[in-house]
Amino acid sequence: MTAPADRTATEDGVTPQTAQALRAAMQRLFTGKPQRTDGRLTKQNLWQEAGVSRATMNRAHTILAEWDAHVAEHGSTTPGEARRDDEIRELRRKLAEATRDRTTLQRRLDAAATAIAALHHDNTLLRQELGQHGATVIPLHGRGGDHDEER
């Protein structure tokens, strides 16, 4: 029994229609525009996207070699996943930068609070000491801005 003429295998190892379906499915998956699958770059999605059986896909050695070469060169992430991963990397970078800035500002705030507390304590001690000696504190500047009145 001979096979019908349209079932003749091409150099890809499958019929021209199957080769065309697999290549179209590859293109859709690589461009992130799947029609029948979730778009992940897996061989299971390839045969499902092409609408052929896994066994049929496995006979397409040339097409599978092209698939493997593309995945090896570009990775197995879809364009959408690559964009998402880039966005996550950028957000993590910004978060790390903001965390560093916040830590620096917190350290400055803590140092300022410590200095203010020390000055307040010194000021309180000086006022107590002056109060014990009956001394009067004279402001350096006059009320009206006239600095010469007290001389």
Short mmCIF file of N, CA and C in Angstrom, two decimals:
data_model
loop_
_atom_site.label_atom_id
_atom_site.label_comp_id
_atom_site.label_asym_id
_atom_site.label_seq_id
_atom_site.Cartn_x
_atom_site.Cartn_y
_atom_site.Cartn_z
N MET A 1 0.83 -1.17 0.00
CA MET A 1 0.00 0.00 0.00
C MET A 1 0.88 1.24 0.00
N THR A 2 0.62 2.19 -0.85
CA THR A 2 1.41 3.40 -0.93
C THR A 2 0.66 4.54 -0.27
N ALA A 3 1.45 5.50 0.24
CA ALA A 3 0.85 6.66 0.89
C ALA A 3 0.36 7.64 -0.15
N PRO A 4 -0.67 8.39 0.16
CA PRO A 4 -1.15 9.41 -0.77
C PRO A 4 -0.04 10.44 -1.02
N ALA A 5 -0.12 11.12 -2.13
CA ALA A 5 0.91 12.08 -2.54
C ALA A 5 1.05 13.23 -1.55
N ASP A 6 -0.04 13.67 -0.94
CA ASP A 6 0.03 14.81 -0.02
C ASP A 6 0.64 14.44 1.33
N ARG A 7 0.91 13.16 1.58
CA ARG A 7 1.49 12.71 2.84
C ARG A 7 2.99 12.48 2.71
N THR A 8 3.59 12.92 1.62
CA THR A 8 5.02 12.74 1.40
C THR A 8 5.80 13.62 2.38
N ALA A 9 6.76 13.00 3.05
CA ALA A 9 7.57 13.73 4.01
C ALA A 9 8.56 14.63 3.30
N THR A 10 8.76 15.80 3.84
CA THR A 10 9.73 16.76 3.31
C THR A 10 11.08 16.52 3.99
N GLU A 11 12.03 17.37 3.70
CA GLU A 11 13.33 17.26 4.35
C GLU A 11 13.22 17.52 5.86
N ASP A 12 12.10 18.12 6.28
CA ASP A 12 11.87 18.34 7.70
C ASP A 12 11.46 17.05 8.40
N GLY A 13 11.10 16.02 7.65
CA GLY A 13 10.68 14.75 8.23
C GLY A 13 9.18 14.62 8.40
N VAL A 14 8.43 15.63 7.98
CA VAL A 14 6.97 15.61 8.09
C VAL A 14 6.38 16.15 6.79
N THR A 15 5.05 16.10 6.67
CA THR A 15 4.40 16.61 5.46
C THR A 15 4.56 18.12 5.38
N PRO A 16 4.42 18.69 4.19
CA PRO A 16 4.52 20.14 4.06
C PRO A 16 3.51 20.88 4.95
N GLN A 17 2.30 20.35 5.07
CA GLN A 17 1.29 20.99 5.89
C GLN A 17 1.70 20.99 7.37
N THR A 18 2.23 19.86 7.82
CA THR A 18 2.68 19.76 9.21
C THR A 18 3.86 20.69 9.46
N ALA A 19 4.80 20.71 8.52
CA ALA A 19 5.96 21.60 8.66
C ALA A 19 5.50 23.05 8.74
N GLN A 20 4.55 23.41 7.88
CA GLN A 20 4.03 24.77 7.88
C GLN A 20 3.33 25.08 9.21
N ALA A 21 2.55 24.13 9.72
CA ALA A 21 1.84 24.33 10.99
C ALA A 21 2.82 24.48 12.15
N LEU A 22 3.88 23.65 12.15
CA LEU A 22 4.87 23.74 13.22
C LEU A 22 5.65 25.05 13.16
N ARG A 23 6.03 25.47 11.96
CA ARG A 23 6.77 26.74 11.83
C ARG A 23 5.89 27.93 12.22
N ALA A 24 4.63 27.89 11.83
CA ALA A 24 3.71 28.97 12.20
C ALA A 24 3.52 29.00 13.72
N ALA A 25 3.39 27.82 14.32
CA ALA A 25 3.25 27.75 15.77
C ALA A 25 4.51 28.27 16.47
N MET A 26 5.68 27.90 15.93
CA MET A 26 6.94 28.40 16.49
C MET A 26 6.96 29.92 16.45
N GLN A 27 6.59 30.47 15.31
CA GLN A 27 6.61 31.92 15.15
C GLN A 27 5.65 32.59 16.15
N ARG A 28 4.46 32.04 16.29
CA ARG A 28 3.50 32.62 17.24
C ARG A 28 4.04 32.56 18.67
N LEU A 29 4.63 31.43 19.03
CA LEU A 29 5.17 31.31 20.38
C LEU A 29 6.36 32.26 20.59
N PHE A 30 7.23 32.36 19.60
CA PHE A 30 8.40 33.22 19.74
C PHE A 30 8.03 34.70 19.81
N THR A 31 6.95 35.07 19.15
CA THR A 31 6.53 36.49 19.17
C THR A 31 5.54 36.79 20.29
N GLY A 32 5.21 35.77 21.08
CA GLY A 32 4.32 35.99 22.21
C GLY A 32 2.86 36.15 21.82
N LYS A 33 2.45 35.50 20.71
CA LYS A 33 1.07 35.60 20.25
C LYS A 33 0.45 34.22 20.06
N PRO A 34 0.41 33.43 21.13
CA PRO A 34 -0.14 32.07 20.99
C PRO A 34 -1.65 32.11 20.78
N GLN A 35 -2.16 31.08 20.11
CA GLN A 35 -3.59 30.98 19.87
C GLN A 35 -4.22 29.83 20.66
N ARG A 36 -3.45 28.80 20.98
CA ARG A 36 -4.03 27.60 21.61
C ARG A 36 -3.39 27.24 22.94
N THR A 37 -2.36 27.95 23.37
CA THR A 37 -1.63 27.58 24.58
C THR A 37 -1.41 28.81 25.45
N ASP A 38 -0.72 28.60 26.57
CA ASP A 38 -0.42 29.72 27.48
C ASP A 38 0.79 30.53 27.03
N GLY A 39 1.46 30.11 25.97
CA GLY A 39 2.56 30.89 25.40
C GLY A 39 3.94 30.55 25.92
N ARG A 40 4.04 29.67 26.92
CA ARG A 40 5.37 29.27 27.40
C ARG A 40 6.12 28.57 26.28
N LEU A 41 7.42 28.76 26.25
CA LEU A 41 8.23 28.17 25.19
C LEU A 41 8.65 26.76 25.58
N THR A 42 7.69 25.84 25.45
CA THR A 42 7.94 24.42 25.72
C THR A 42 7.56 23.63 24.48
N LYS A 43 8.15 22.46 24.34
CA LYS A 43 7.81 21.62 23.18
C LYS A 43 6.37 21.15 23.25
N GLN A 44 5.85 20.96 24.45
CA GLN A 44 4.44 20.59 24.58
C GLN A 44 3.56 21.68 23.99
N ASN A 45 3.87 22.92 24.28
CA ASN A 45 3.10 24.02 23.70
C ASN A 45 3.29 24.09 22.19
N LEU A 46 4.48 23.74 21.70
CA LEU A 46 4.74 23.77 20.26
C LEU A 46 3.79 22.83 19.53
N TRP A 47 3.73 21.56 19.95
CA TRP A 47 2.86 20.63 19.22
C TRP A 47 1.39 20.94 19.42
N GLN A 48 1.04 21.44 20.61
CA GLN A 48 -0.36 21.81 20.83
C GLN A 48 -0.73 23.05 20.01
N GLU A 49 0.17 24.01 19.97
CA GLU A 49 -0.07 25.23 19.19
C GLU A 49 -0.19 24.91 17.71
N ALA A 50 0.60 23.94 17.23
CA ALA A 50 0.57 23.55 15.82
C ALA A 50 -0.63 22.67 15.49
N GLY A 51 -1.24 22.09 16.52
CA GLY A 51 -2.39 21.22 16.28
C GLY A 51 -1.99 19.87 15.72
N VAL A 52 -0.81 19.39 16.12
CA VAL A 52 -0.34 18.07 15.68
C VAL A 52 -0.05 17.24 16.93
N SER A 53 0.20 15.95 16.73
CA SER A 53 0.52 15.10 17.87
C SER A 53 1.99 15.27 18.25
N ARG A 54 2.30 14.85 19.45
CA ARG A 54 3.68 14.92 19.91
C ARG A 54 4.57 14.03 19.03
N ALA A 55 4.07 12.88 18.66
CA ALA A 55 4.84 11.96 17.82
C ALA A 55 5.14 12.60 16.47
N THR A 56 4.16 13.29 15.92
CA THR A 56 4.39 13.97 14.63
C THR A 56 5.45 15.05 14.80
N MET A 57 5.34 15.84 15.86
CA MET A 57 6.35 16.88 16.10
C MET A 57 7.73 16.24 16.25
N ASN A 58 7.81 15.13 16.93
CA ASN A 58 9.11 14.48 17.16
C ASN A 58 9.76 14.00 15.87
N ARG A 59 8.98 13.78 14.82
CA ARG A 59 9.55 13.38 13.52
C ARG A 59 10.13 14.59 12.77
N ALA A 60 9.79 15.78 13.17
CA ALA A 60 10.25 17.00 12.49
C ALA A 60 11.61 17.42 13.07
N HIS A 61 12.63 16.62 12.79
CA HIS A 61 13.96 16.83 13.38
C HIS A 61 14.54 18.20 13.05
N THR A 62 14.41 18.65 11.82
CA THR A 62 14.97 19.95 11.41
C THR A 62 14.29 21.08 12.17
N ILE A 63 12.96 21.00 12.27
CA ILE A 63 12.21 22.05 12.97
C ILE A 63 12.55 22.04 14.46
N LEU A 64 12.68 20.85 15.04
CA LEU A 64 13.04 20.77 16.46
C LEU A 64 14.46 21.30 16.70
N ALA A 65 15.35 21.09 15.74
CA ALA A 65 16.70 21.64 15.87
C ALA A 65 16.65 23.17 15.83
N GLU A 66 15.80 23.73 14.96
CA GLU A 66 15.63 25.19 14.91
C GLU A 66 15.05 25.70 16.23
N TRP A 67 14.06 24.96 16.76
CA TRP A 67 13.46 25.32 18.05
C TRP A 67 14.52 25.34 19.15
N ASP A 68 15.29 24.26 19.22
CA ASP A 68 16.33 24.16 20.25
C ASP A 68 17.37 25.26 20.11
N ALA A 69 17.76 25.57 18.88
CA ALA A 69 18.75 26.63 18.66
C ALA A 69 18.21 27.98 19.10
N HIS A 70 16.96 28.26 18.76
CA HIS A 70 16.35 29.55 19.15
C HIS A 70 16.25 29.66 20.67
N VAL A 71 15.78 28.59 21.32
CA VAL A 71 15.63 28.62 22.78
C VAL A 71 17.00 28.74 23.44
N ALA A 72 18.02 28.07 22.89
CA ALA A 72 19.37 28.17 23.45
C ALA A 72 19.91 29.59 23.32
N GLU A 73 19.62 30.23 22.20
CA GLU A 73 20.15 31.58 21.96
C GLU A 73 19.36 32.65 22.70
N HIS A 74 18.05 32.54 22.73
CA HIS A 74 17.20 33.60 23.29
C HIS A 74 16.62 33.28 24.65
N GLY A 75 16.79 32.07 25.12
CA GLY A 75 16.21 31.68 26.40
C GLY A 75 14.79 31.18 26.21
N SER A 76 14.26 30.63 27.27
CA SER A 76 12.94 30.03 27.16
C SER A 76 11.83 30.93 27.67
N THR A 77 12.13 32.20 27.87
CA THR A 77 11.09 33.12 28.32
C THR A 77 10.39 33.73 27.11
N THR A 78 9.12 33.98 27.27
CA THR A 78 8.34 34.62 26.22
C THR A 78 8.64 36.12 26.24
N PRO A 79 8.29 36.84 25.18
CA PRO A 79 8.50 38.29 25.20
C PRO A 79 7.80 38.95 26.39
N GLY A 80 6.62 38.49 26.73
CA GLY A 80 5.91 39.05 27.88
C GLY A 80 6.64 38.76 29.18
N GLU A 81 7.15 37.55 29.32
CA GLU A 81 7.91 37.19 30.52
C GLU A 81 9.20 38.00 30.59
N ALA A 82 9.84 38.20 29.44
CA ALA A 82 11.08 38.98 29.42
C ALA A 82 10.80 40.42 29.85
N ARG A 83 9.71 41.01 29.35
CA ARG A 83 9.35 42.38 29.76
C ARG A 83 9.06 42.42 31.26
N ARG A 84 8.32 41.43 31.75
CA ARG A 84 8.00 41.36 33.17
C ARG A 84 9.28 41.24 34.00
N ASP A 85 10.20 40.37 33.57
CA ASP A 85 11.45 40.19 34.30
C ASP A 85 12.28 41.46 34.29
N ASP A 86 12.31 42.17 33.16
CA ASP A 86 13.03 43.44 33.09
C ASP A 86 12.41 44.46 34.04
N GLU A 87 11.09 44.50 34.08
CA GLU A 87 10.41 45.44 34.97
C GLU A 87 10.69 45.10 36.43
N ILE A 88 10.68 43.82 36.75
CA ILE A 88 10.98 43.39 38.12
C ILE A 88 12.40 43.77 38.49
N ARG A 89 13.36 43.56 37.57
CA ARG A 89 14.75 43.94 37.84
C ARG A 89 14.86 45.44 38.09
N GLU A 90 14.18 46.24 37.28
CA GLU A 90 14.23 47.69 37.44
C GLU A 90 13.60 48.12 38.76
N LEU A 91 12.48 47.52 39.11
CA LEU A 91 11.83 47.85 40.38
C LEU A 91 12.70 47.45 41.57
N ARG A 92 13.36 46.31 41.46
CA ARG A 92 14.27 45.89 42.55
C ARG A 92 15.44 46.85 42.68
N ARG A 93 15.96 47.32 41.54
CA ARG A 93 17.05 48.29 41.58
C ARG A 93 16.59 49.57 42.26
N LYS A 94 15.41 50.06 41.88
CA LYS A 94 14.87 51.28 42.48
C LYS A 94 14.60 51.10 43.97
N LEU A 95 14.10 49.93 44.35
CA LEU A 95 13.84 49.65 45.75
C LEU A 95 15.14 49.65 46.55
N ALA A 96 16.18 49.03 46.00
CA ALA A 96 17.47 49.00 46.70
C ALA A 96 18.02 50.42 46.86
N GLU A 97 17.88 51.23 45.81
CA GLU A 97 18.35 52.62 45.88
C GLU A 97 17.55 53.40 46.92
N ALA A 98 16.24 53.24 46.92
CA ALA A 98 15.40 53.94 47.90
C ALA A 98 15.71 53.47 49.32
N THR A 99 15.99 52.20 49.48
CA THR A 99 16.34 51.67 50.81
C THR A 99 17.66 52.27 51.29
N ARG A 100 18.64 52.37 50.38
CA ARG A 100 19.91 53.00 50.75
C ARG A 100 19.70 54.46 51.14
N ASP A 101 18.91 55.19 50.35
CA ASP A 101 18.63 56.60 50.66
C ASP A 101 17.93 56.74 52.01
N ARG A 102 16.94 55.88 52.25
CA ARG A 102 16.20 55.93 53.50
C ARG A 102 17.10 55.62 54.69
N THR A 103 18.02 54.66 54.52
CA THR A 103 18.94 54.31 55.60
C THR A 103 19.86 55.49 55.90
N THR A 104 20.35 56.15 54.86
CA THR A 104 21.21 57.32 55.05
C THR A 104 20.46 58.43 55.77
N LEU A 105 19.24 58.69 55.34
CA LEU A 105 18.44 59.74 55.98
C LEU A 105 18.11 59.37 57.43
N GLN A 106 17.82 58.11 57.70
CA GLN A 106 17.53 57.69 59.07
C GLN A 106 18.75 57.89 59.96
N ARG A 107 19.93 57.58 59.43
CA ARG A 107 21.16 57.77 60.22
C ARG A 107 21.38 59.25 60.52
N ARG A 108 21.12 60.10 59.53
CA ARG A 108 21.27 61.55 59.75
C ARG A 108 20.25 62.04 60.77
N LEU A 109 19.03 61.54 60.68
CA LEU A 109 17.99 61.93 61.63
C LEU A 109 18.35 61.49 63.03
N ASP A 110 18.85 60.27 63.17
CA ASP A 110 19.26 59.78 64.49
C ASP A 110 20.39 60.62 65.06
N ALA A 111 21.36 60.99 64.23
CA ALA A 111 22.47 61.82 64.68
C ALA A 111 21.98 63.20 65.10
N ALA A 112 21.07 63.78 64.32
CA ALA A 112 20.53 65.09 64.66
C ALA A 112 19.73 65.02 65.97
N ALA A 113 18.94 63.97 66.13
CA ALA A 113 18.16 63.82 67.36
C ALA A 113 19.08 63.67 68.57
N THR A 114 20.18 62.94 68.41
CA THR A 114 21.15 62.78 69.50
C THR A 114 21.79 64.12 69.84
N ALA A 115 22.17 64.87 68.83
CA ALA A 115 22.78 66.19 69.06
C ALA A 115 21.79 67.13 69.73
N ILE A 116 20.56 67.13 69.29
CA ILE A 116 19.54 68.00 69.88
C ILE A 116 19.30 67.62 71.33
N ALA A 117 19.23 66.31 71.60
CA ALA A 117 19.03 65.86 72.97
C ALA A 117 20.19 66.28 73.86
N ALA A 118 21.41 66.16 73.36
CA ALA A 118 22.59 66.56 74.14
C ALA A 118 22.57 68.07 74.40
N LEU A 119 22.23 68.86 73.40
CA LEU A 119 22.15 70.31 73.58
C LEU A 119 21.04 70.68 74.57
N HIS A 120 19.92 70.00 74.48
CA HIS A 120 18.82 70.26 75.42
C HIS A 120 19.26 69.94 76.85
N HIS A 121 19.94 68.84 77.02
CA HIS A 121 20.43 68.45 78.35
C HIS A 121 21.42 69.49 78.87
N ASP A 122 22.38 69.90 78.04
CA ASP A 122 23.36 70.92 78.44
C ASP A 122 22.65 72.23 78.79
N ASN A 123 21.68 72.61 77.99
CA ASN A 123 20.94 73.85 78.23
C ASN A 123 20.21 73.78 79.57
N THR A 124 19.60 72.65 79.85
CA THR A 124 18.89 72.47 81.12
C THR A 124 19.85 72.58 82.30
N LEU A 125 21.02 71.93 82.19
CA LEU A 125 22.02 72.01 83.26
C LEU A 125 22.52 73.43 83.46
N LEU A 126 22.77 74.14 82.38
CA LEU A 126 23.23 75.53 82.48
C LEU A 126 22.17 76.42 83.13
N ARG A 127 20.92 76.22 82.79
CA ARG A 127 19.84 77.03 83.40
C ARG A 127 19.73 76.71 84.89
N GLN A 128 19.88 75.45 85.26
CA GLN A 128 19.83 75.09 86.68
C GLN A 128 21.00 75.72 87.43
N GLU A 129 22.19 75.67 86.82
CA GLU A 129 23.37 76.26 87.45
C GLU A 129 23.20 77.76 87.62
N LEU A 130 22.69 78.42 86.61
CA LEU A 130 22.46 79.86 86.71
C LEU A 130 21.39 80.16 87.76
N GLY A 131 20.38 79.32 87.85
CA GLY A 131 19.32 79.53 88.83
C GLY A 131 19.84 79.38 90.25
N GLN A 132 20.79 78.51 90.49
CA GLN A 132 21.34 78.29 91.82
C GLN A 132 22.20 79.47 92.27
N HIS A 133 22.83 80.15 91.34
CA HIS A 133 23.73 81.26 91.66
C HIS A 133 23.00 82.60 91.62
N GLY A 134 21.75 82.59 91.29
CA GLY A 134 20.99 83.83 91.25
C GLY A 134 21.37 84.70 90.07
N ALA A 135 21.97 84.14 89.07
CA ALA A 135 22.39 84.93 87.91
C ALA A 135 21.21 85.19 87.00
N THR A 136 21.34 86.25 86.21
CA THR A 136 20.30 86.60 85.26
C THR A 136 20.85 86.40 83.86
N VAL A 137 20.05 85.79 83.03
CA VAL A 137 20.45 85.58 81.65
C VAL A 137 20.05 86.81 80.86
N ILE A 138 21.01 87.41 80.18
CA ILE A 138 20.76 88.60 79.37
C ILE A 138 20.82 88.20 77.91
N PRO A 139 19.74 88.45 77.15
CA PRO A 139 19.77 88.09 75.73
C PRO A 139 20.84 88.87 74.99
N LEU A 140 21.39 88.28 73.95
CA LEU A 140 22.44 88.94 73.15
C LEU A 140 21.87 90.05 72.30
N HIS A 141 20.63 89.94 71.91
CA HIS A 141 20.01 90.95 71.04
C HIS A 141 18.87 91.62 71.79
N GLY A 142 18.73 92.92 71.55
CA GLY A 142 17.62 93.66 72.16
C GLY A 142 16.32 93.31 71.47
N ARG A 143 15.20 93.70 72.06
CA ARG A 143 13.90 93.37 71.52
C ARG A 143 13.66 93.98 70.16
N GLY A 144 13.99 95.19 69.98
CA GLY A 144 13.71 95.87 68.73
C GLY A 144 14.81 95.73 67.72
N GLY A 145 15.74 94.91 67.97
CA GLY A 145 16.84 94.73 67.04
C GLY A 145 17.94 95.74 67.26
N ASP A 146 17.80 96.56 68.31
CA ASP A 146 18.82 97.56 68.60
C ASP A 146 19.86 96.93 69.51
N HIS A 147 21.03 96.71 69.00
CA HIS A 147 22.07 95.97 69.71
C HIS A 147 22.88 96.87 70.63
N ASP A 148 22.80 98.16 70.51
CA ASP A 148 23.65 99.05 71.26
C ASP A 148 23.02 99.51 72.58
N GLU A 149 21.78 99.20 72.87
CA GLU A 149 21.11 99.70 74.05
C GLU A 149 21.76 99.20 75.33
N GLU A 150 22.27 98.00 75.36
CA GLU A 150 22.75 97.40 76.58
C GLU A 150 24.22 97.71 76.84
N ARG A 151 24.89 98.41 76.05
CA ARG A 151 26.31 98.66 76.22
C ARG A 151 26.58 99.75 77.17
#
